[in-house]
Coordinates of C-alpha atoms in Angstrom, one line a residue:
M1 CA 106.5 57.7 115.0
N2 CA 110.2 58.0 115.0
E3 CA 111.9 56.8 118.0
I4 CA 115.0 58.9 119.2
K5 CA 118.5 57.4 118.4
V6 CA 120.4 56.7 121.5
Y7 CA 124.0 55.9 120.2
D8 CA 126.5 53.7 121.6
A9 CA 129.9 54.6 121.1
R10 CA 130.6 52.4 118.3
T11 CA 127.8 54.2 116.2
F12 CA 128.5 57.5 117.4
T13 CA 132.0 57.5 116.6
S14 CA 131.2 56.0 113.0
R15 CA 128.7 58.6 112.5
F16 CA 130.6 61.7 113.5
M17 CA 134.4 60.5 113.4
P18 CA 135.0 58.0 111.0
S19 CA 138.6 57.3 111.0
T20 CA 140.1 53.5 110.6
E21 CA 143.1 54.7 113.0
L22 CA 140.0 55.6 115.6
D23 CA 138.3 52.2 115.2
A24 CA 141.7 50.2 116.2
L25 CA 141.8 52.3 119.2
L26 CA 138.1 51.3 120.5
K27 CA 138.2 47.9 122.0
G28 CA 136.0 45.4 123.0
D29 CA 132.2 45.9 124.3
L30 CA 131.7 49.7 123.7
T31 CA 128.1 49.5 125.1
R32 CA 129.8 49.2 128.4
F33 CA 133.3 51.0 128.5
L34 CA 135.8 53.0 126.5
A35 CA 138.7 55.0 127.3
C36 CA 141.3 57.2 125.3
K37 CA 143.3 60.5 125.0
L38 CA 141.1 63.2 124.1
E39 CA 143.4 64.1 121.2
D40 CA 143.2 60.8 119.9
M41 CA 139.6 60.9 119.4
Y42 CA 138.7 64.5 118.6
R43 CA 141.1 65.0 116.2
H44 CA 138.7 62.8 113.9
V45 CA 135.6 65.3 114.2
K46 CA 135.2 66.7 111.0
Q47 CA 131.9 68.3 111.7
A48 CA 129.7 69.9 114.4
V49 CA 127.7 66.9 116.2
P50 CA 124.4 68.2 116.2
P51 CA 121.9 67.6 119.3
S52 CA 122.3 63.6 120.3
R53 CA 122.0 61.3 123.3
S54 CA 124.5 58.5 124.1
A55 CA 123.3 55.5 126.1
T56 CA 126.4 55.7 128.2
H57 CA 127.8 58.2 130.8
S58 CA 130.7 60.7 129.4
C59 CA 133.2 62.3 131.2
L60 CA 136.4 64.6 129.9
Y61 CA 139.2 65.8 131.7
L62 CA 141.5 68.2 130.1
T63 CA 145.0 68.8 130.5
A64 CA 145.6 71.2 127.9
G65 CA 143.6 73.7 125.8
T66 CA 139.8 74.2 126.0
A67 CA 136.4 72.1 125.3
T68 CA 132.9 73.6 125.0
M69 CA 129.8 71.7 124.9
K70 CA 126.0 72.1 125.1
I71 CA 124.5 69.8 127.7
G72 CA 120.9 70.1 127.9
S73 CA 119.9 73.7 127.5
E74 CA 123.3 75.3 128.9
I75 CA 126.7 75.8 127.4
Y76 CA 129.8 74.8 129.1
T77 CA 133.4 75.6 128.9
I78 CA 136.2 73.5 130.7
G79 CA 140.2 74.1 130.6
K80 CA 143.1 72.5 132.0
D81 CA 142.3 70.9 135.2
E82 CA 138.4 70.9 134.7
M83 CA 136.0 67.9 134.1
L84 CA 132.9 67.6 132.0
F85 CA 130.3 65.2 132.5
V86 CA 127.3 63.9 130.2
P87 CA 124.9 61.7 132.2
A88 CA 123.4 58.8 129.9
G89 CA 120.3 59.9 127.8
Q90 CA 121.0 63.7 128.4
V91 CA 121.0 65.8 125.1
F92 CA 124.6 67.3 124.2
S93 CA 126.0 68.7 121.0
F94 CA 129.7 70.2 120.1
G95 CA 131.6 72.1 117.3
E96 CA 134.5 70.8 115.8
D97 CA 137.0 73.4 116.4
D98 CA 138.1 73.0 120.0
E99 CA 142.0 72.1 120.4
N100 CA 142.8 70.1 123.6
E101 CA 144.6 67.5 125.1
G102 CA 143.3 65.2 128.0
Y103 CA 141.2 62.0 128.4
I104 CA 137.8 60.9 127.7
C105 CA 136.0 57.9 129.3
N106 CA 132.6 56.2 128.4
F107 CA 130.8 54.0 130.8
H108 CA 127.7 52.0 131.6
D109 CA 126.0 51.9 135.0
D110 CA 127.0 48.1 134.9
M111 CA 130.7 49.4 135.3
L112 CA 129.7 50.8 138.9
L113 CA 128.2 47.4 140.0
G114 CA 129.4 44.3 140.9
K115 CA 132.9 43.1 142.7
Y116 CA 134.5 46.9 143.3
G117 CA 131.4 48.8 143.2
N118 CA 127.5 48.8 144.2
S119 CA 124.3 50.5 143.6
E120 CA 125.1 52.9 146.2
L121 CA 127.4 54.7 144.0
L122 CA 125.3 55.4 141.6
K123 CA 123.1 57.6 143.9
A124 CA 126.2 59.4 145.1
F125 CA 127.7 60.7 141.8
E126 CA 125.3 63.8 141.5
F127 CA 127.2 64.4 138.2
L128 CA 125.9 61.3 136.5
K129 CA 122.3 63.1 137.2
V130 CA 120.6 65.1 134.7
W131 CA 120.0 67.8 137.5
G132 CA 123.7 67.8 138.6
N133 CA 126.5 69.9 138.0
P134 CA 128.3 68.7 135.0
R135 CA 131.4 71.0 135.3
I136 CA 133.8 70.1 138.0
C137 CA 137.3 72.0 138.9
L138 CA 139.9 69.9 140.4
D139 CA 142.5 71.4 142.6
E140 CA 146.1 70.5 141.7
R141 CA 146.3 67.9 144.1
T142 CA 143.2 66.3 142.9
S143 CA 144.1 66.7 139.3
A144 CA 147.5 64.9 139.8
Y145 CA 145.4 61.9 141.3
V146 CA 142.8 62.3 138.2
L147 CA 145.4 62.3 135.9
H148 CA 147.2 59.2 137.1
L149 CA 144.3 57.0 137.6
F150 CA 143.1 58.0 133.8
S151 CA 146.6 57.2 132.5
R152 CA 146.5 53.5 134.4
I153 CA 142.9 53.1 133.1
V154 CA 143.8 54.1 129.3
T155 CA 147.0 51.9 129.5
E156 CA 144.9 48.9 130.5
Y157 CA 142.1 49.6 128.2
M158 CA 144.4 50.0 125.2
E159 CA 146.5 46.8 126.2
H160 CA 143.4 44.7 127.0
G161 CA 139.9 46.2 126.3
V162 CA 137.5 45.2 129.1
Q163 CA 138.8 41.7 129.4
Q164 CA 140.4 43.3 132.8
L165 CA 137.6 44.5 134.9
D166 CA 139.7 43.8 138.0
I167 CA 141.9 46.6 137.2
L168 CA 139.5 48.6 135.3
Q169 CA 136.6 48.8 137.5
P170 CA 138.4 49.8 140.7
N171 CA 140.2 52.6 139.2
L172 CA 137.0 53.9 137.4
V173 CA 135.3 53.7 141.0
A174 CA 138.6 55.4 142.7
L175 CA 138.6 58.3 140.0
L176 CA 135.1 59.1 140.3
C177 CA 135.3 59.0 144.1
E178 CA 138.1 61.5 143.7
V179 CA 136.2 63.6 141.3
N180 CA 133.1 63.4 143.9
R181 CA 135.3 65.0 146.5
A182 CA 135.8 68.0 144.4
Y183 CA 132.2 68.6 143.1
Q184 CA 130.2 71.3 144.3
P185 CA 126.3 71.5 143.6
L186 CA 124.9 74.1 141.6
R187 CA 123.3 75.8 144.7
S188 CA 124.7 74.3 147.9
N189 CA 123.5 77.3 150.3
Q190 CA 119.9 76.6 149.6
P191 CA 117.1 74.7 151.6
H192 CA 117.3 70.9 151.2
S193 CA 113.7 70.9 150.8
A194 CA 113.8 73.1 147.8
S195 CA 117.0 71.2 146.4
D196 CA 115.3 67.9 146.9
I197 CA 112.1 69.2 145.1
T198 CA 114.2 70.8 142.2
N199 CA 116.1 67.6 141.8
R200 CA 112.8 65.6 141.4
F201 CA 111.2 67.9 139.2
R202 CA 114.3 68.2 136.9
E203 CA 114.5 64.5 136.5
M204 CA 110.8 64.3 135.8
V205 CA 110.9 66.9 133.1
F206 CA 113.8 64.7 131.7
Q207 CA 111.5 61.9 131.6
Y208 CA 108.1 63.6 130.5
A209 CA 108.6 66.4 129.0
S210 CA 107.0 65.1 125.4
T211 CA 103.6 63.9 127.1
R212 CA 103.4 66.4 130.2
H213 CA 103.5 70.1 129.6
L214 CA 101.9 72.0 132.6
V215 CA 103.6 73.1 135.8
S216 CA 100.6 71.8 137.6
D217 CA 101.4 68.3 136.3
Y218 CA 104.5 68.3 137.8
A219 CA 103.2 69.4 140.9
A220 CA 100.7 66.9 141.4
L221 CA 103.2 64.3 140.9
L222 CA 105.5 66.0 143.5
N223 CA 102.6 66.4 145.7
V224 CA 103.1 70.1 146.2
S225 CA 101.3 73.1 145.0
P226 CA 102.2 74.8 142.0
S227 CA 103.2 78.0 143.7
H228 CA 105.8 76.0 146.0
L229 CA 107.0 74.3 142.9
N230 CA 107.6 77.5 141.4
K231 CA 109.4 79.3 144.3
S232 CA 111.6 76.1 145.0
V233 CA 112.7 75.9 141.4
R234 CA 113.1 79.5 140.7
T235 CA 115.3 79.6 144.0
M236 CA 117.7 76.9 142.7
T237 CA 118.0 77.6 139.3
S238 CA 116.9 81.1 138.9
K239 CA 114.5 79.8 136.2
S240 CA 110.8 79.2 136.2
P241 CA 109.6 75.4 135.9
A242 CA 107.7 76.4 132.9
K243 CA 111.0 77.7 131.3
W244 CA 112.6 74.0 132.1
I245 CA 109.5 72.2 130.7
D246 CA 109.7 74.3 127.5
E247 CA 113.6 74.1 127.1
A248 CA 113.4 70.3 127.6
I249 CA 110.5 70.0 124.8
V250 CA 112.8 72.2 122.6
M251 CA 115.7 69.9 123.0
E252 CA 113.7 67.0 122.3
A253 CA 112.5 68.7 119.0
K254 CA 116.0 69.5 118.0
V255 CA 117.3 65.6 118.4
L256 CA 114.5 64.7 116.3
L257 CA 114.9 67.4 113.9
S258 CA 118.6 66.3 113.7
Q259 CA 118.0 62.7 113.2
F260 CA 114.9 62.3 111.2
D261 CA 113.3 64.1 108.0
S262 CA 109.9 63.7 109.4
P263 CA 107.5 66.5 108.2
I264 CA 107.5 69.4 111.3
S265 CA 103.7 68.5 111.8
E266 CA 105.0 64.9 113.0
V267 CA 107.8 66.4 115.1
A268 CA 105.3 68.8 116.7
L269 CA 103.0 65.7 117.4
Q270 CA 106.1 63.7 118.8
V271 CA 107.0 66.4 121.4
G272 CA 103.1 66.7 122.3
F273 CA 101.8 69.5 120.3
E274 CA 99.0 69.3 117.9
D275 CA 98.9 72.9 116.6
Q276 CA 102.1 72.9 114.6
S277 CA 101.8 76.8 114.3
Y278 CA 102.3 77.0 118.3
F279 CA 105.0 74.5 118.3
T280 CA 107.0 76.4 115.6
R281 CA 106.7 79.8 117.7
L282 CA 108.0 78.2 120.9
F283 CA 110.8 76.6 119.2
K284 CA 111.7 80.1 117.7
R285 CA 111.4 81.7 120.8
Y286 CA 114.0 79.5 122.3
E287 CA 116.1 79.0 119.2
G288 CA 115.9 82.1 117.4
V289 CA 115.1 80.2 114.1
T290 CA 111.9 78.0 112.9
P291 CA 112.4 74.3 113.2
T292 CA 112.5 74.2 109.2
E293 CA 115.7 76.6 109.5
F294 CA 117.0 74.9 112.1
R295 CA 117.2 71.6 110.2
K296 CA 118.7 73.3 107.2
M297 CA 121.4 74.6 109.5
I298 CA 122.3 71.0 110.6
K299 CA 122.4 69.8 107.3
M300 CA 124.6 72.4 106.2
S301 CA 127.2 72.2 108.9

């Protein structure tokens, strides 16, 4: 059974952005933190990045151009004065044709703990949750603050790597707090109970999609009826719980198909299906191609 690779920054850049020039920009312990200008990193992307996972949170902030990324099952495009977050462990992919300027930062949860942070921050930032809204639009004033903080962080990182945490950490915390003031939930005008159930459901799907395929499984875990779960999730997301589960299964399969050459039957088993033909039909329903065709497309890209 193959274990999905969760990339750290060094492995990811070596795989998809091989460059001695880029290597020189990335300093210290990349499992914890990195920050640089977006154009200095992404101009080294020579191929589309297939569905992947990172061990750290990622955020992009644009000062010019556009960036398009698939995060989970949704496609997001951002422009100037906008930010995009990819929570640690979430599936993402992107192409190689975007032209943009701005900043990128990858950071581990540890960077929000310690002297200038605390565990409550991790709970406060919904954009770092798999169920949060990853796209954030900044007003002119907030964008100016974020630009200043990013510039300070990148300057410090380029000079000292992660050696001066007393400077890096408070600036990162301040940046995320500024972003949090501009954050808008996906559905802010819905009942709190429906929001809470939906967020917990999506967190569970993220964890258990390969082993739990039934809406009733998640309803039992949440101590609600399947009909109540269905109503809550549809109200908050306009999608049924069954569709969220199916999309999570397909995302998991796409990562496996991208990273390994295992037989399709083995991929099907790894995402919880003994019936390969059923798995193939499910995959094609959402992707428009069979698992075998998808793997060929990845290899050709």
